GROMACS .gro file of N, CA and C in nm:
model
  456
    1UNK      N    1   0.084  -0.118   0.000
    1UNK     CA    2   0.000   0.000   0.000
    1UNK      C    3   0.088   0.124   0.000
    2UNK      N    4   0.000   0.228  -0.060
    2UNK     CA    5   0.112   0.327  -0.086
    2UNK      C    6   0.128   0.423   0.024
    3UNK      N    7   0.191   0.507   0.064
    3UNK     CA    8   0.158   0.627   0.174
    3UNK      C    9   0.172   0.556   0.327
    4UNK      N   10   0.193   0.426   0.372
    4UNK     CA   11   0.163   0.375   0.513
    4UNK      C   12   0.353   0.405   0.522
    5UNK      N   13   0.398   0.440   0.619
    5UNK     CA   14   0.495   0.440   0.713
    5UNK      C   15   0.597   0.299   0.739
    6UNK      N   16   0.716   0.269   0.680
    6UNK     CA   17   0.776   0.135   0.706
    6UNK      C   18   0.905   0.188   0.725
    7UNK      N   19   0.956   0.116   0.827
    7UNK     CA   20   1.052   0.080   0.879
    7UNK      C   21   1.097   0.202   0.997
    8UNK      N   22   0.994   0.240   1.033
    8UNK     CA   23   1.000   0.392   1.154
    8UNK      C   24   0.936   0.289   1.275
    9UNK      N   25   1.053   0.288   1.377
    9UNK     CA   26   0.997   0.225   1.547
    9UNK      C   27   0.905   0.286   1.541
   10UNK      N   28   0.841   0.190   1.618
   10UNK     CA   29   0.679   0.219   1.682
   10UNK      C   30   0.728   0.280   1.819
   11UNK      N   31   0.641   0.371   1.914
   11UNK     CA   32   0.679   0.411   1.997
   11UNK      C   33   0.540   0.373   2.098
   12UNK      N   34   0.586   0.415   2.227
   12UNK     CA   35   0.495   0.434   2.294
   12UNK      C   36   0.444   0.559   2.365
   13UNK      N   37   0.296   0.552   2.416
   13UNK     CA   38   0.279   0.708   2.518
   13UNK      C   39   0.380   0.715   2.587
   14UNK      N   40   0.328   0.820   2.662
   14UNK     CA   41   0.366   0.885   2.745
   14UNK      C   42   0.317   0.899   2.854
   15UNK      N   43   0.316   0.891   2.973
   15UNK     CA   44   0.213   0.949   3.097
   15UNK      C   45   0.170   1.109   3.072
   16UNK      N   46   0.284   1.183   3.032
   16UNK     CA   47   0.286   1.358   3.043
   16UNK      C   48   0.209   1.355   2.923
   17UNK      N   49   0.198   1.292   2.794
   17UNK     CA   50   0.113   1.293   2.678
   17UNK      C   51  -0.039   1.212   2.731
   18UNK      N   52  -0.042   1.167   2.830
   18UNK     CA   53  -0.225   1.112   2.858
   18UNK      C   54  -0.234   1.235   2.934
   19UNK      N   55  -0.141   1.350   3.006
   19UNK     CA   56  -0.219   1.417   3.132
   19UNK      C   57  -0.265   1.527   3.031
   20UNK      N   58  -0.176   1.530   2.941
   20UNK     CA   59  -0.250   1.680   2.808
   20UNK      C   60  -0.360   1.611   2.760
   21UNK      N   61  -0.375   1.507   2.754
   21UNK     CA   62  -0.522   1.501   2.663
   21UNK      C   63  -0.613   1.513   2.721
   22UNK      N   64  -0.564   1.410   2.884
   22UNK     CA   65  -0.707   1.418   2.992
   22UNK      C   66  -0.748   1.594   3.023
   23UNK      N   67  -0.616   1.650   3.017
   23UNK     CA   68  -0.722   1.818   3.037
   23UNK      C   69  -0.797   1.857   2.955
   24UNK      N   70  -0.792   1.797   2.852
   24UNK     CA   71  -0.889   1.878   2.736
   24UNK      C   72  -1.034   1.776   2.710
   25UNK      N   73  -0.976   1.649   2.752
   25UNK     CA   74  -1.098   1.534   2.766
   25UNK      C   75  -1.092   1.434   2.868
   26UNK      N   76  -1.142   1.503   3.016
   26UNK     CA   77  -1.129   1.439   3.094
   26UNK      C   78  -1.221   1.297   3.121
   27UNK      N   79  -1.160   1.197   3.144
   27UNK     CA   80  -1.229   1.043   3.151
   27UNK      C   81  -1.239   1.013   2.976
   28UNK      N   82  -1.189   1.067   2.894
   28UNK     CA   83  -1.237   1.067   2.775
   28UNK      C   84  -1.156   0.879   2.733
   29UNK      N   85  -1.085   0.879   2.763
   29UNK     CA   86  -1.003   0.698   2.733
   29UNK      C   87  -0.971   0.635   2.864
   30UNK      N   88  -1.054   0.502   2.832
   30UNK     CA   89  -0.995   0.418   2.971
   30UNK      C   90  -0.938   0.403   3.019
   31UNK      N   91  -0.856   0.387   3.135
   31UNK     CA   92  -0.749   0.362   3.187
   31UNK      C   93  -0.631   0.166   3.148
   32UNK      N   94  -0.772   0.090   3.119
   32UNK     CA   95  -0.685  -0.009   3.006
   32UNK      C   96  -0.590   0.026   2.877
   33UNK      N   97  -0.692   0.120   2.769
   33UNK     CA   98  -0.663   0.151   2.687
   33UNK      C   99  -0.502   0.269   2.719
   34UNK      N  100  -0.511   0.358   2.836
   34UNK     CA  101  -0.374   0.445   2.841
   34UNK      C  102  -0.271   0.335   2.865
   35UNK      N  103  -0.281   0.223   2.971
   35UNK     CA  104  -0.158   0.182   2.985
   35UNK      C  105  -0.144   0.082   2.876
   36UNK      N  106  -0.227   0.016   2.824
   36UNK     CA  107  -0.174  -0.043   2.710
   36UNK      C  108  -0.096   0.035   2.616
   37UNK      N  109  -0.116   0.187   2.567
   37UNK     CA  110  -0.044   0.250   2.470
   37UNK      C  111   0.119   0.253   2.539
   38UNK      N  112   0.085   0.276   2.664
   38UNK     CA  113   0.256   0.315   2.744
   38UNK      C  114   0.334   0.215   2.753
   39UNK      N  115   0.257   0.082   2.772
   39UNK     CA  116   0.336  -0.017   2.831
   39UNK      C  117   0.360  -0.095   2.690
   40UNK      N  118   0.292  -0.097   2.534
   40UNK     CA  119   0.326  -0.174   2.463
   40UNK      C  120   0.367  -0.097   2.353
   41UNK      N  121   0.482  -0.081   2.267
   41UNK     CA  122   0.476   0.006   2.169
   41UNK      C  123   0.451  -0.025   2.022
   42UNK      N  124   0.307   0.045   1.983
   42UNK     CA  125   0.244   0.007   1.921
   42UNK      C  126   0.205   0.150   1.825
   43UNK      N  127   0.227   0.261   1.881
   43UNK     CA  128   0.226   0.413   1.796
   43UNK      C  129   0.310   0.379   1.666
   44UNK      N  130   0.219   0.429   1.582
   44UNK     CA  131   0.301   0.449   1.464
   44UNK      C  132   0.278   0.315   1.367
   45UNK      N  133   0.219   0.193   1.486
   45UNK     CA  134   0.185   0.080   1.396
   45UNK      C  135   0.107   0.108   1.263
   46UNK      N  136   0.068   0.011   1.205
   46UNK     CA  137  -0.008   0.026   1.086
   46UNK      C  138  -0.076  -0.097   1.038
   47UNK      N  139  -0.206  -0.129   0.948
   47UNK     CA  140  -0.239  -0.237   0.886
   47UNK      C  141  -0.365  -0.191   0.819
   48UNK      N  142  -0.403  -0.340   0.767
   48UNK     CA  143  -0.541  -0.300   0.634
   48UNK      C  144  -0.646  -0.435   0.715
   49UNK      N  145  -0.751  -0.379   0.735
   49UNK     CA  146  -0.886  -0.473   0.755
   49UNK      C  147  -0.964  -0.424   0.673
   50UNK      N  148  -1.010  -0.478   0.560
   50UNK     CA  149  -1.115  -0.447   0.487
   50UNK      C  150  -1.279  -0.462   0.601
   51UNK      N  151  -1.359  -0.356   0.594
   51UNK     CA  152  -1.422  -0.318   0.674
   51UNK      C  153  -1.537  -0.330   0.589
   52UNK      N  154  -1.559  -0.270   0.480
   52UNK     CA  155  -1.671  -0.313   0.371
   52UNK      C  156  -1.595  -0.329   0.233
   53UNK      N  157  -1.609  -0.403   0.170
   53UNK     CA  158  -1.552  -0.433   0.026
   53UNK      C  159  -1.631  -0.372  -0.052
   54UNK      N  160  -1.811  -0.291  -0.031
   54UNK     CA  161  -1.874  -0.244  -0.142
   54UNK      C  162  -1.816  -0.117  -0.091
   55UNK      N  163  -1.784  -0.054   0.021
   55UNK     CA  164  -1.766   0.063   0.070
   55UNK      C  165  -1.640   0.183   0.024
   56UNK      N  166  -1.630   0.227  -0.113
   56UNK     CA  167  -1.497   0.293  -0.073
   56UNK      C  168  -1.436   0.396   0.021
   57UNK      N  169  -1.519   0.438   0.089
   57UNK     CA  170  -1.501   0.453   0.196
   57UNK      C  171  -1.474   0.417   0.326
   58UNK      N  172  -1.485   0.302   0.307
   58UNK     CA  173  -1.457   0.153   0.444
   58UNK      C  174  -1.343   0.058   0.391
   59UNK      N  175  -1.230   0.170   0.387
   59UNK     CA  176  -1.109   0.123   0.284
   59UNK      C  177  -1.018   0.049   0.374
   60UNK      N  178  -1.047   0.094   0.498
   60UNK     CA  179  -1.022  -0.027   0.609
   60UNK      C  180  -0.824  -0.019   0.668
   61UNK      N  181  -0.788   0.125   0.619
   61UNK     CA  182  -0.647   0.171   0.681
   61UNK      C  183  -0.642   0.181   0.806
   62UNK      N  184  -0.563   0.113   0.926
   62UNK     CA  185  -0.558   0.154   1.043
   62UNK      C  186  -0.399   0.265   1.067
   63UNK      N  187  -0.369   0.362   1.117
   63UNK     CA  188  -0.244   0.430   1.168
   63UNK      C  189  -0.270   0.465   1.282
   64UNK      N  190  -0.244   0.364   1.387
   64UNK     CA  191  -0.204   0.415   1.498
   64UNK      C  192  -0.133   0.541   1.507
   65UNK      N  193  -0.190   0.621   1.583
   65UNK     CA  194  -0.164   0.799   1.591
   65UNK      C  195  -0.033   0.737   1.682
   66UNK      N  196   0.087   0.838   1.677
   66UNK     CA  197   0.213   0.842   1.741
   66UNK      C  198   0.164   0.987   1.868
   67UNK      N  199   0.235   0.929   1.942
   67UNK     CA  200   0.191   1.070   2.071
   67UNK      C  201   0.203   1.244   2.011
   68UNK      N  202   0.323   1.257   1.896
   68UNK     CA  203   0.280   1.390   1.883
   68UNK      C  204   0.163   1.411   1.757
   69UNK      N  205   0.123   1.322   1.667
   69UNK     CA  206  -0.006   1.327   1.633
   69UNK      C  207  -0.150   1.322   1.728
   70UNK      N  208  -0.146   1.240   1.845
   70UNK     CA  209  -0.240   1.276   1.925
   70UNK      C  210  -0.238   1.400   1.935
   71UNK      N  211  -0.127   1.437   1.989
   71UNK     CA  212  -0.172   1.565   2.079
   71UNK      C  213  -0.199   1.655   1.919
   72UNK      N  214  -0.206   1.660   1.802
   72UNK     CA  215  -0.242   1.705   1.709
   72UNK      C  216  -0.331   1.699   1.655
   73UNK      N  217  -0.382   1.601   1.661
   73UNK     CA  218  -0.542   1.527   1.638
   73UNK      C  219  -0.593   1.567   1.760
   74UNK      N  220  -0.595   1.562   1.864
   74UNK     CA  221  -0.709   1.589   1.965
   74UNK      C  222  -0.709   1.691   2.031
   75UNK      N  223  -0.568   1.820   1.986
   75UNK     CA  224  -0.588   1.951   2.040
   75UNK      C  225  -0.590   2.038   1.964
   76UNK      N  226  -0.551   2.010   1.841
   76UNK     CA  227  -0.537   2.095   1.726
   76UNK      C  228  -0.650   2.123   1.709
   77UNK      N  229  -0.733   2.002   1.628
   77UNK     CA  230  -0.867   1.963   1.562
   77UNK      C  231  -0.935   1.916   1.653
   78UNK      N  232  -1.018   1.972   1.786
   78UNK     CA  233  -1.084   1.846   1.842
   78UNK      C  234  -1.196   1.836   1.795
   79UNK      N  235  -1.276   1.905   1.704
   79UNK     CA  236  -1.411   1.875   1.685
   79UNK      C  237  -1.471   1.787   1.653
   80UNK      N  238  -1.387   1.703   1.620
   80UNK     CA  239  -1.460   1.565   1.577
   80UNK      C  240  -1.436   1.453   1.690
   81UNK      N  241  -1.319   1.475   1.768
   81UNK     CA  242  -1.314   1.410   1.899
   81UNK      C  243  -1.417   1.400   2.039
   82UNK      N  244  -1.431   1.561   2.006
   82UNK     CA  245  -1.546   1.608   2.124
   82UNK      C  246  -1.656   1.513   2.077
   83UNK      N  247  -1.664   1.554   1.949
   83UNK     CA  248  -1.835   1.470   1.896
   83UNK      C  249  -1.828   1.347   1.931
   84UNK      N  250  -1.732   1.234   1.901
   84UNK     CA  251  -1.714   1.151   1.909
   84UNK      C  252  -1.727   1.080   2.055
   85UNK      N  253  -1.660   1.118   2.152
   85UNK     CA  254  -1.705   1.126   2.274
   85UNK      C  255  -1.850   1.101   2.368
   86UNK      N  256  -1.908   1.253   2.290
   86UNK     CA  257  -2.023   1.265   2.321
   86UNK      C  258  -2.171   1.223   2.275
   87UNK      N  259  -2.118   1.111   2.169
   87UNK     CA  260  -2.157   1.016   2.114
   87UNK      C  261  -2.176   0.861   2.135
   88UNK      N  262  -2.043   0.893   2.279
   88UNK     CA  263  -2.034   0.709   2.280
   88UNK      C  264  -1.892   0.622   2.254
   89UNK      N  265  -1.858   0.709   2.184
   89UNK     CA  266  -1.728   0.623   2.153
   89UNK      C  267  -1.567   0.678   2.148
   90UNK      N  268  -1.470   0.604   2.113
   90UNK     CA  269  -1.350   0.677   2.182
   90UNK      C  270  -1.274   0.624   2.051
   91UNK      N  271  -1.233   0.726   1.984
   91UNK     CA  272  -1.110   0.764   1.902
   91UNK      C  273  -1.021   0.749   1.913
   92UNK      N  274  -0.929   0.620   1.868
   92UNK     CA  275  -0.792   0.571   1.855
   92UNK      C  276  -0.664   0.534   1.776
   93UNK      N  277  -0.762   0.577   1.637
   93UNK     CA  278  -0.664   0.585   1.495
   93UNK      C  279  -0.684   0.609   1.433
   94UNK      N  280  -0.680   0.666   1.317
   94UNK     CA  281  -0.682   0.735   1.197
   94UNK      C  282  -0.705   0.588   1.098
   95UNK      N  283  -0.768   0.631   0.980
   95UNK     CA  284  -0.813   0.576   0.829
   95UNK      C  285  -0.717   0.714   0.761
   96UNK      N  286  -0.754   0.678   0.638
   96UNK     CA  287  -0.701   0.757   0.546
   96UNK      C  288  -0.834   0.875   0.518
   97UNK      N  289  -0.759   0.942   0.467
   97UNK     CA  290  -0.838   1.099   0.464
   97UNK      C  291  -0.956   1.099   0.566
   98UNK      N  292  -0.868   1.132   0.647
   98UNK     CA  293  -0.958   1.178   0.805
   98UNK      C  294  -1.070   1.087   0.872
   99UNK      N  295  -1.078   1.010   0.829
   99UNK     CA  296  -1.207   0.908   0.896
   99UNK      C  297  -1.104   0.802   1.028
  100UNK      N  298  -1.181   0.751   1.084
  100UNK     CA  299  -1.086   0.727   1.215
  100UNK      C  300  -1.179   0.565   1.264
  101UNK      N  301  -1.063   0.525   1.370
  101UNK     CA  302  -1.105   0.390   1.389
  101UNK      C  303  -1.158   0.400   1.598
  102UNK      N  304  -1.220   0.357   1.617
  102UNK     CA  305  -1.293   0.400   1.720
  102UNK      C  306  -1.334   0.260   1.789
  103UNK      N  307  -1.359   0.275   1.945
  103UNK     CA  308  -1.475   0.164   2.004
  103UNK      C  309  -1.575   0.240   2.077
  104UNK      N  310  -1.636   0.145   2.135
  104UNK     CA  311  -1.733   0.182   2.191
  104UNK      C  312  -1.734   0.218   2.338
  105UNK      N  313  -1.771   0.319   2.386
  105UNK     CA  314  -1.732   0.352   2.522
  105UNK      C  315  -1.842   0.264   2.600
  106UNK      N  316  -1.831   0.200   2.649
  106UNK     CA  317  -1.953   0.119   2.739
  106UNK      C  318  -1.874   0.058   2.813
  107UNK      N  319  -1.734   0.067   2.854
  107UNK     CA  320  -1.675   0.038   3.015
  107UNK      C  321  -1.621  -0.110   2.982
  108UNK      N  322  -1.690  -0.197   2.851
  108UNK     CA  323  -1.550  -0.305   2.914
  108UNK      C  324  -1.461  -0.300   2.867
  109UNK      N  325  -1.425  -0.422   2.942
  109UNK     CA  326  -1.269  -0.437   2.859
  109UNK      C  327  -1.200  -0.478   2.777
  110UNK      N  328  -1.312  -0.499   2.662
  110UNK     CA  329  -1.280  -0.572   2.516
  110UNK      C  330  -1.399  -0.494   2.464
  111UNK      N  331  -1.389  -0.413   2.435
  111UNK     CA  332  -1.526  -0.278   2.333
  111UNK      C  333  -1.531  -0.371   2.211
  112UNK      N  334  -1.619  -0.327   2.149
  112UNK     CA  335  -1.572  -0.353   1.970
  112UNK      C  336  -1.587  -0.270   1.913
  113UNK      N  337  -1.494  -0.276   1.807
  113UNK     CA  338  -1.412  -0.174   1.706
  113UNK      C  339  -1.503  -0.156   1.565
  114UNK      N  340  -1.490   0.001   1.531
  114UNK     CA  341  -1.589   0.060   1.449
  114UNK      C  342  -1.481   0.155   1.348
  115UNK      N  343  -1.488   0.123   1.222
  115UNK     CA  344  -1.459   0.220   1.166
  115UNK      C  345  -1.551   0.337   1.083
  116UNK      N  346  -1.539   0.461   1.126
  116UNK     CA  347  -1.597   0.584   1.117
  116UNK      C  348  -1.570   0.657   0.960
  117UNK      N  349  -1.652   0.675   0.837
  117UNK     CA  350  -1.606   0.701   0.759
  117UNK      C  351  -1.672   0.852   0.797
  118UNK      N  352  -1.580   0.918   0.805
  118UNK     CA  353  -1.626   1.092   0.848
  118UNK      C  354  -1.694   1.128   0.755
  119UNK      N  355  -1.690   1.144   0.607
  119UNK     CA  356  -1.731   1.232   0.531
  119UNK      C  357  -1.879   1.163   0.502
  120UNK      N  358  -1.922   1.077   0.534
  120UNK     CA  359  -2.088   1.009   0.583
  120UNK      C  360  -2.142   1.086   0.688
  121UNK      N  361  -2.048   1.036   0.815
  121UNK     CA  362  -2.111   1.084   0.914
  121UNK      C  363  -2.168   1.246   0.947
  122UNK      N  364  -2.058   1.380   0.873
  122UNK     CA  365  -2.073   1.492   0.880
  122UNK      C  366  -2.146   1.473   1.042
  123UNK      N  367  -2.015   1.456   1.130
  123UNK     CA  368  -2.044   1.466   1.244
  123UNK      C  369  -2.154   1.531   1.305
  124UNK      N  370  -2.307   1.444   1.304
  124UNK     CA  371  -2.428   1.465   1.329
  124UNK      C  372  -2.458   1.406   1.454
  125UNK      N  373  -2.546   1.418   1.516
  125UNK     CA  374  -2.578   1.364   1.687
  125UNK      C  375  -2.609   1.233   1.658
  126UNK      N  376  -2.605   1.133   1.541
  126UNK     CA  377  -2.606   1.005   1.519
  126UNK      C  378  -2.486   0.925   1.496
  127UNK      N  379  -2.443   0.829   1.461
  127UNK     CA  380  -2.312   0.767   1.452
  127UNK      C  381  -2.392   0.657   1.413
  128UNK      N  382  -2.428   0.575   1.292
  128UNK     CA  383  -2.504   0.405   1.293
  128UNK      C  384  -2.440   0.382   1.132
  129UNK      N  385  -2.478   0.261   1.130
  129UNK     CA  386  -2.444   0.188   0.974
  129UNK      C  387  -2.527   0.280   0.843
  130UNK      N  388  -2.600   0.370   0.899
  130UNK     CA  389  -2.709   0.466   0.788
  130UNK      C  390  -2.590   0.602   0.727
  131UNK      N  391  -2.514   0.628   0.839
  131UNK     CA  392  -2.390   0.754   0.822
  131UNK      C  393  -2.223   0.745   0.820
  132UNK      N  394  -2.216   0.631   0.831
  132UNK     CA  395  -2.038   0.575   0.850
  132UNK      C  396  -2.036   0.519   0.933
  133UNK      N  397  -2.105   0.473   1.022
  133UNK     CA  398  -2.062   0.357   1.093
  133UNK      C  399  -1.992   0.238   1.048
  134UNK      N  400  -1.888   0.191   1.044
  134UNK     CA  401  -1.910   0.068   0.977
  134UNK      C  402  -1.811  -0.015   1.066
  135UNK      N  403  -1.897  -0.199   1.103
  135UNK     CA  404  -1.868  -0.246   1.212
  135UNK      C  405  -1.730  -0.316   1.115
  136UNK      N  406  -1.590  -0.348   1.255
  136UNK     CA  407  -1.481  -0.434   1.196
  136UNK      C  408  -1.506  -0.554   1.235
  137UNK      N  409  -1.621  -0.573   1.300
  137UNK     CA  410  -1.638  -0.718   1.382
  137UNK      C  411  -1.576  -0.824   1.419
  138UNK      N  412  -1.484  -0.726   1.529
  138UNK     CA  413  -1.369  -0.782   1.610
  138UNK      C  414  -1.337  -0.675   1.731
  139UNK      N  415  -1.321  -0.749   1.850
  139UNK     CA  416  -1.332  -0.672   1.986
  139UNK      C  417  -1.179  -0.611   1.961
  140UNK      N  418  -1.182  -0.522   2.061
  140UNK     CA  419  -1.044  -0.452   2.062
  140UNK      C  420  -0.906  -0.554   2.071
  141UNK      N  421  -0.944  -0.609   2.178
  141UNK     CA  422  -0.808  -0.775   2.161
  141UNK      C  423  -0.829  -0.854   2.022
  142UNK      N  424  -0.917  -0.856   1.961
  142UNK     CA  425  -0.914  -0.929   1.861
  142UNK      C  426  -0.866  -0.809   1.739
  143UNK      N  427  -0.887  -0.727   1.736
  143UNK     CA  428  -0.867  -0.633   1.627
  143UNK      C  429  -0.702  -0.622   1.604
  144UNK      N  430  -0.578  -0.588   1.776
  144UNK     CA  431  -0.488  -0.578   1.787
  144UNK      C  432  -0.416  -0.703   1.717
  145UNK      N  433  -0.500  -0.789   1.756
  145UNK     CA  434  -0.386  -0.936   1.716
  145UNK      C  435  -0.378  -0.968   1.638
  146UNK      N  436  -0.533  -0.889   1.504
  146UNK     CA  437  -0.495  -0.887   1.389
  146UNK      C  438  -0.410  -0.810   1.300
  147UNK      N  439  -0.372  -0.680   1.406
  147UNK     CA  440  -0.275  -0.580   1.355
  147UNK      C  441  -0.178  -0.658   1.331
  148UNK      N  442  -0.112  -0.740   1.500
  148UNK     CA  443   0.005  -0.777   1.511
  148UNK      C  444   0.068  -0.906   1.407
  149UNK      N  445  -0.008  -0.981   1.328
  149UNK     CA  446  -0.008  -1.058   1.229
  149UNK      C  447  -0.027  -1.024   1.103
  150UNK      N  448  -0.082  -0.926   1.082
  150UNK     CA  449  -0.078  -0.853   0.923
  150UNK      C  450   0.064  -0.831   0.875
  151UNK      N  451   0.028  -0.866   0.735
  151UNK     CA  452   0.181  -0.846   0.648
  151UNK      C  453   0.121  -0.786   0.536
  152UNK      N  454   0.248  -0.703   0.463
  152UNK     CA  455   0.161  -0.615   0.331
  152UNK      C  456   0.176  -0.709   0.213
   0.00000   0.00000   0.00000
């Protein structure tokens, strides 16, 4: 694939990079989800899940955001974060041209994973399969382990 990032370490958070985000979105990411970014380094990863095959828009790019893209994505631009949020769900990687890969905020500890085609959704007080929703149908542990086994 063209444009994905190879042969750049993956990195990990930061604690001082979760305390900038939590000020601007406090409780906004679980506390599983922070120490997994710190403790495994996985920023900067990358892979392809086809998400819909009729969809070109559900082109199914994952890029794990690197800590100074977070803090670029979620302080620069938060408007689509806030929405996102206040919607239900929690923003954790980028697609290609701005659409993003997300779960579901409902507290456990295996969510399942949604990719968001933005330019559907025109971030409206809805989020469903009618506006970009589109399910990867695979929980967050299952989604990772398919990262961690993908080859291009």
């Amino acid at each position: 694939m063209q444009g994905l990032p190879s042969g750049i370490p993956f990195e990990r958070m930061s604690s001082e990079v979760w305390d900038t985000l939590e000020k601007e979105y406090p409780g906004g990411w679980p506390e599983w989800f922070k120490s997994l970014t710190i403790e495994q380094r996985f920023c900067g990863a990358h892979f392809f899940l086809s998400v819909d095959p009729y969809e070109p828009l559900g082109d199914g790019v994952c890029i794990f955001w690197r800590p100074s893209e977070w803090l670029e994505e979620a302080i620069t631009y938060p408007e689509s974060f806030k929405k996102l949020f206040e919607i239900g769900f929690v923003p954790f990687a980028n697609g290609e041209d701005g659409n993003r890969w997300v779960f579901r905020a409902d507290g456990g500890d295996d969510p399942q994973v949604f990719f968001v085609a933005v330019g559907l959704w025109l971030q409206g007080d809805v989020l469903d399969a009618d506006n970009g929703l589109l399910p990867a149908n695979k929980s967050m542990s299952e989604f990772l382990g398919y990262g961690v086994t993908w080859k291009d």
